[in-house]
Structure formats: structure tokens, C-alpha cells
Amino acid sequence: MKMKLVYCLNRNISHLSYLINIVNIYPGRFLFLDSHLHNEIYRYYQERFEGKEGKEGQILTNLTDLKKYNPDALLWTDFHYLSGNWLNVFIGHGDLISQRPDTTRYTYINREKLMRYDIILVAGQVQLDKYI
């Protein structure tokens, strides 16, 4: 049985790079709750994910549609989280393994927020060790 995934987008388009390889292998829907605040970015996402292939409705923009879709998991690239009948998965960008002091690392500063996630995806053993 194939899992129904929702890739959570935000106003920072560079975060798409954390998700795009997974999306290309395991397609799913997208969630962009800030579409009303960031119209230009929303149009970019529409062109990228709906326009070329005619997949209207591929981007969910509200919680009602998300609940109707009933996904198995939400994949996040930032520290957002939604309670529901799904897993919340965090995909970071590796600043935890940088050489900067812990107190300046975004992931370290927000480590309490990481505890909310059901799954945290890591790039490899070094990053896993740091999280542990």
C-alpha cells in the first residue's frame, strides 16, 4: 500500500531543495498554507507543480482540504507542525553538523521543537549522532 505524503511548502523557496528529490521518487501533494500572504511564491509553486502537468488541486491551501485528503504523513522543512491523523516528519538542512558553536545553530536553538516530530530524516550517521 502506497503512503499518501504531503510536502509542506513555505515562503522560502530554497527549502524546496530539501524535498524535491523525494518528490521526484515518491510523488505526493503539497501544502502551502501561506498562499494568501505570498501570492508570487504561490504562483511559482503552481507553475512548478500544477501548471505543466495539469494537476490542479495538487497544492492544498487550507486545513479543510488537507483533512479531506487524509494523508499518512506531512513532511516539513521548517519548525511547523500540525496535529492530525498523520505522521509529522522533519527534514532539516544540516546546520547541526556545521563547525559553528551550538548556540548559533538554528537546529540546536530549536531542539525542543524537534521533539514534536514523529520522524526526523537525516543525511547520514554524523548528523544522526549529533541529533542523538
mmCIF file of C-alpha atoms in Angstrom:
data_model
loop_
_atom_site.group_PDB
_atom_site.id
_atom_site.type_symbol
_atom_site.label_atom_id
_atom_site.label_comp_id
_atom_site.label_asym_id
_atom_site.label_seq_id
_atom_site.Cartn_x
_atom_site.Cartn_y
_atom_site.Cartn_z
ATOM 1 C CA MET A 1 0.000 0.000 0.000
ATOM 2 C CA LYS A 2 1.408 3.359 -1.035
ATOM 3 C CA MET A 3 1.589 6.081 1.616
ATOM 4 C CA LYS A 4 -0.112 9.401 0.917
ATOM 5 C CA LEU A 5 2.515 12.077 1.502
ATOM 6 C CA VAL A 6 2.079 15.830 1.710
ATOM 7 C CA TYR A 7 5.119 18.024 1.220
ATOM 8 C CA CYS A 8 4.768 21.228 3.225
ATOM 9 C CA LEU A 9 5.954 24.309 1.369
ATOM 10 C CA ASN A 10 6.766 27.704 2.823
ATOM 11 C CA ARG A 11 7.731 31.179 1.653
ATOM 12 C CA ASN A 12 11.415 30.178 1.488
ATOM 13 C CA ILE A 13 11.679 28.601 -1.962
ATOM 14 C CA SER A 14 15.179 27.305 -1.195
ATOM 15 C CA HIS A 15 13.579 24.772 1.184
ATOM 16 C CA LEU A 16 12.171 23.054 -1.877
ATOM 17 C CA SER A 17 15.668 21.669 -2.469
ATOM 18 C CA TYR A 18 15.322 19.503 0.671
ATOM 19 C CA LEU A 19 12.178 17.904 -0.720
ATOM 20 C CA ILE A 20 12.476 17.774 -4.480
ATOM 21 C CA ASN A 21 14.491 14.543 -4.748
ATOM 22 C CA ILE A 22 11.965 12.753 -2.560
ATOM 23 C CA VAL A 23 9.080 14.266 -4.551
ATOM 24 C CA ASN A 24 10.627 13.053 -7.813
ATOM 25 C CA ILE A 25 10.850 9.495 -6.479
ATOM 26 C CA TYR A 26 7.694 9.472 -4.381
ATOM 27 C CA PRO A 27 5.133 11.983 -5.694
ATOM 28 C CA GLY A 28 2.551 13.457 -3.397
ATOM 29 C CA ARG A 29 0.512 16.564 -2.798
ATOM 30 C CA PHE A 30 1.787 19.850 -1.433
ATOM 31 C CA LEU A 31 0.580 22.098 1.359
ATOM 32 C CA PHE A 32 1.102 25.862 1.230
ATOM 33 C CA LEU A 33 -0.945 27.486 3.976
ATOM 34 C CA ASP A 34 0.532 30.949 3.364
ATOM 35 C CA SER A 35 -0.664 31.200 -0.252
ATOM 36 C CA HIS A 36 -2.841 34.211 0.583
ATOM 37 C CA LEU A 37 0.139 36.069 2.083
ATOM 38 C CA HIS A 38 2.719 35.196 -0.574
ATOM 39 C CA ASN A 39 0.937 35.288 -3.940
ATOM 40 C CA GLU A 40 4.091 35.486 -6.059
ATOM 41 C CA ILE A 41 5.618 32.456 -4.377
ATOM 42 C CA TYR A 42 2.312 30.594 -4.617
ATOM 43 C CA ARG A 43 2.199 31.271 -8.379
ATOM 44 C CA TYR A 44 5.731 29.862 -8.675
ATOM 45 C CA TYR A 45 4.641 26.688 -6.908
ATOM 46 C CA GLN A 46 1.531 26.458 -9.119
ATOM 47 C CA GLU A 47 3.636 26.743 -12.276
ATOM 48 C CA ARG A 48 6.116 24.177 -10.963
ATOM 49 C CA PHE A 49 3.661 21.585 -9.659
ATOM 50 C CA GLU A 50 0.280 22.214 -11.271
ATOM 51 C CA GLY A 51 0.703 24.170 -14.495
ATOM 52 C CA LYS A 52 2.936 21.903 -16.552
ATOM 53 C CA GLU A 53 1.122 18.655 -15.917
ATOM 54 C CA GLY A 54 -2.409 19.945 -15.399
ATOM 55 C CA LYS A 55 -2.534 18.664 -11.832
ATOM 56 C CA GLU A 56 -4.985 21.213 -10.480
ATOM 57 C CA GLY A 57 -5.553 20.697 -6.776
ATOM 58 C CA GLN A 58 -2.028 19.324 -6.329
ATOM 59 C CA ILE A 59 -1.346 22.172 -3.872
ATOM 60 C CA LEU A 60 -3.566 22.220 -0.822
ATOM 61 C CA THR A 61 -4.002 25.696 0.666
ATOM 62 C CA ASN A 62 -6.194 25.114 3.705
ATOM 63 C CA LEU A 63 -6.696 22.684 6.567
ATOM 64 C CA THR A 64 -10.124 21.564 5.356
ATOM 65 C CA ASP A 65 -8.672 20.238 2.091
ATOM 66 C CA LEU A 66 -5.745 18.683 3.965
ATOM 67 C CA LYS A 67 -8.100 16.781 6.258
ATOM 68 C CA LYS A 68 -10.216 15.645 3.284
ATOM 69 C CA TYR A 69 -7.088 14.350 1.551
ATOM 70 C CA ASN A 70 -6.279 12.421 4.750
ATOM 71 C CA PRO A 71 -2.512 11.986 4.289
ATOM 72 C CA ASP A 72 -0.371 9.438 6.058
ATOM 73 C CA ALA A 73 2.461 11.915 6.652
ATOM 74 C CA LEU A 74 3.367 15.603 6.392
ATOM 75 C CA LEU A 75 6.998 16.388 5.518
ATOM 76 C CA TRP A 76 8.279 19.697 6.941
ATOM 77 C CA THR A 77 11.458 21.637 6.200
ATOM 78 C CA ASP A 78 10.890 24.182 8.945
ATOM 79 C CA PHE A 79 9.621 24.034 12.503
ATOM 80 C CA HIS A 80 5.915 23.852 11.769
ATOM 81 C CA TYR A 81 3.735 21.037 12.936
ATOM 82 C CA LEU A 82 0.074 20.137 12.564
ATOM 83 C CA SER A 83 -1.745 17.738 14.830
ATOM 84 C CA GLY A 84 -3.855 15.232 12.990
ATOM 85 C CA ASN A 85 -4.232 11.627 11.979
ATOM 86 C CA TRP A 86 -0.840 11.625 10.229
ATOM 87 C CA LEU A 87 2.862 11.481 10.984
ATOM 88 C CA ASN A 88 4.858 14.720 11.141
ATOM 89 C CA VAL A 89 8.291 14.297 9.561
ATOM 90 C CA PHE A 90 11.116 16.842 9.818
ATOM 91 C CA ILE A 91 13.728 17.259 7.070
ATOM 92 C CA GLY A 92 16.480 19.644 8.117
ATOM 93 C CA HIS A 93 19.255 21.157 6.096
ATOM 94 C CA GLY A 94 22.260 20.055 8.113
ATOM 95 C CA ASP A 95 23.261 23.123 10.090
ATOM 96 C CA LEU A 96 23.522 20.888 13.134
ATOM 97 C CA ILE A 97 26.736 19.412 11.762
ATOM 98 C CA SER A 98 28.379 22.741 10.940
ATOM 99 C CA GLN A 99 31.510 23.898 12.742
ATOM 100 C CA ARG A 100 29.752 26.872 14.330
ATOM 101 C CA PRO A 101 29.161 26.895 18.086
ATOM 102 C CA ASP A 102 26.000 25.035 19.149
ATOM 103 C CA THR A 103 24.354 28.225 20.397
ATOM 104 C CA THR A 104 24.338 29.710 16.867
ATOM 105 C CA ARG A 105 22.933 26.681 15.049
ATOM 106 C CA TYR A 106 19.284 27.017 14.085
ATOM 107 C CA THR A 107 18.541 23.338 14.668
ATOM 108 C CA TYR A 108 20.265 23.363 18.081
ATOM 109 C CA ILE A 109 18.464 26.503 19.213
ATOM 110 C CA ASN A 110 15.141 24.910 18.253
ATOM 111 C CA ARG A 111 15.897 21.427 19.564
ATOM 112 C CA GLU A 112 12.822 21.370 21.825
ATOM 113 C CA LYS A 113 10.634 21.817 18.743
ATOM 114 C CA LEU A 114 12.195 18.712 17.202
ATOM 115 C CA MET A 115 10.704 16.601 19.983
ATOM 116 C CA ARG A 116 7.218 17.107 18.457
ATOM 117 C CA TYR A 117 8.058 15.192 15.283
ATOM 118 C CA ASP A 118 7.330 11.527 14.807
ATOM 119 C CA ILE A 119 10.300 11.103 12.445
ATOM 120 C CA ILE A 120 13.417 13.192 11.760
ATOM 121 C CA LEU A 121 15.201 12.457 8.489
ATOM 122 C CA VAL A 122 18.985 12.847 8.484
ATOM 123 C CA ALA A 123 21.654 12.851 5.785
ATOM 124 C CA GLY A 124 23.867 10.260 7.428
ATOM 125 C CA GLN A 125 25.495 8.903 10.561
ATOM 126 C CA VAL A 126 27.267 12.142 11.554
ATOM 127 C CA GLN A 127 24.011 14.063 11.557
ATOM 128 C CA LEU A 128 22.254 11.226 13.380
ATOM 129 C CA ASP A 129 24.928 11.235 16.080
ATOM 130 C CA LYS A 130 24.530 14.985 16.534
ATOM 131 C CA TYR A 131 20.766 14.671 16.938
ATOM 132 C CA ILE A 132 21.177 11.893 19.454
#
